[in-house]
Steps between C-alpha positions, in 0.01 A plus 500: 500500500657820380418819686504811277600724791817294553579462131498876465784516748731249334838663437831583662403683821127548549402759761454317833179686584336393172604137551359504852172649375465234227576215740240628747228447237572126464339259745754313711386158372556607138835678548735195461343408163501862385868547575594165342307593186678837491840326522413248227365770268775758537806312629783720627293816434280400795794503740441857620137432599585168667796643689275775636262231627785355709539836677128551566253309710600149618223337297625675187849358561356150547319530166790659308775256602373202288443733207860622517620138506348454153723774353816289547736800487777614731318833536197319642723300735676818615163672566390206714824485698507877559142498629530205739668675799229767514192279480269536797339153518622145505263411215655765275855390584408137434347588162813691396736220610288246311516715187878530531524122540301448180726740314811317623350174375501642146851644541412859587663646810523860612842657438732490799551812703753739359839541663483679827628852491837516666480646847662842515844490662549627852606860533740670741303721738735592787872477567755586766879493498769557759810715484811341347744344743878489474501196273257648247211294636150622580165353589210514256133412549253502212126438544323352198123502452340221298190529277267387781653720767739241641838638606851357481789650694841470334787557747870495426844612607643646180869559429617725220789256453357153562129536426238346728671370812188381676133520415147369523163551333179395671137594546435789735196704587576865433452604863715211620781609268475855635517374860808291424662797329433721802672243723794477260544878493509510879769232521715578195825696550440657158201719413231365267298728271215451250626493142315499166385139439648497151843583643490213750374272220790600276755466781380154599461384140854603413646349818310172462639439154152484349644605165632144461856519630651271764273339756471704819723374780336618819238297689151594391624684192325252272168584669564867432572421137177299464289776654653765276467278193122534520537877452685481171783729394515835679599821331807655659381800703701806590649493854236624747718790614451661158136555597604697804787719375510730202825543301534853640522351851842358414670810357662611825876420493498489879311171483815322386725701726304388807443145377742334747233572763282229347717239669405644839136404448380193694386331178853525360684392814598169341608647168867421431702289257577141584802504735667218308498711184694786663719297737828592332426873511377474861828335605696766312304765687566335837872472428520866402331600824733284710817594316766673708618701203449868552306643208300817461127514534483588132681180403271297725194660345630439149569135582151455649340668199698279261375190682141619466555573129643152452199335661254711303673410174499130589161464668271771364535470127278370220186311600569549872433871459157418359441262790566772757297749299204264516539458876505875545185547291320233703617654825399846381137391473505360853655825626239711324211288627631519856511880503856575388473663157836682525684172554295341221614770257858446610477125438354548153766757411774249590319225308490717188866587539599134532288416198681763292799330334668836439522582873799382701368325815817605683355852508184392683506552878257211541735258321799616700313472829379153402857387439624664821243306699585180312869537585413562864289184517760293318764631738293395801468152349877485440564593864259232622256748647219403267412144393528485124177300472293777656605765247508298179303674227385172340119514465313253717147458621432613853 
């Protein structure tokens, strides 16, 4: 039995309201035959009307399911499968499952679900780093937020020489991470400051060898590498201190002239060259001091200056200059964030000078003071007043 009101709606996407109005005019006992006749007469063109029946009243779905089974197309099977989860009655769900079973018997199955969209990667949301200690090592914490709001805390001791010395990455509630950080800041001998998350990401990524170089050596470093691997490749950001200081802030020549004072700061108390590297010059210095030869103060000063020049030439050339420049830039940000902008400008000025290959480091008061301190420490080791192990500058996890 063909119903003119339904036949008039055969096509791609009939208006739902018109389909509902036409179906309401057909007695419930006659609806299964009417829908089957519509499917037999129009084939796939009846799919729009029949699919609308599945989303209407439960009795309409019960009547439409067998009619869709007669179409024997994947589109009919897909319409049945898509409708099943939303059906309100057991009778409707049973009718749809029976229709799908009949379609499978003739080799028609709904297409499988498409590939799931890849979950977005986690994103860095907060980060904190400590000042740089005398071995070029600092602490770094990076909080990652996943697509569903879950957080992962990446923690590491990072050396600018040896990479990740120690690390971990594990789930943390955001407030728990903040409480742990507060405890760490109270106990740490070095100050910790918030840093831009992208800077901590870059620092950890580079230290963990995520670019594919040698496997990290420190315990937990592999966990850091895995956590960072989910983020992908970071773009190298500018050092955070560049966001705080304008180029004009560094024009004052007095910044370099006063730069030896940086070594008096608590954060730089452990900054000196490895005593073993300057042992020969330290012994030479001790011998000159203990010599019974009577020489003028000018000769003594010239000898001391020559020793400092020799150490600077041997220990502060090439890539080592860049290493110390990086430490100074990192320390400058900590100084600025802890309320010492004048010292921060001084540190950046020295960093720029060390990074300038045309500038002789022997003319930098900071470099000379660094060597002076290094010779003092090495001399104390030579005299047995300091255990060599306690002042080694080899990076190691705390």
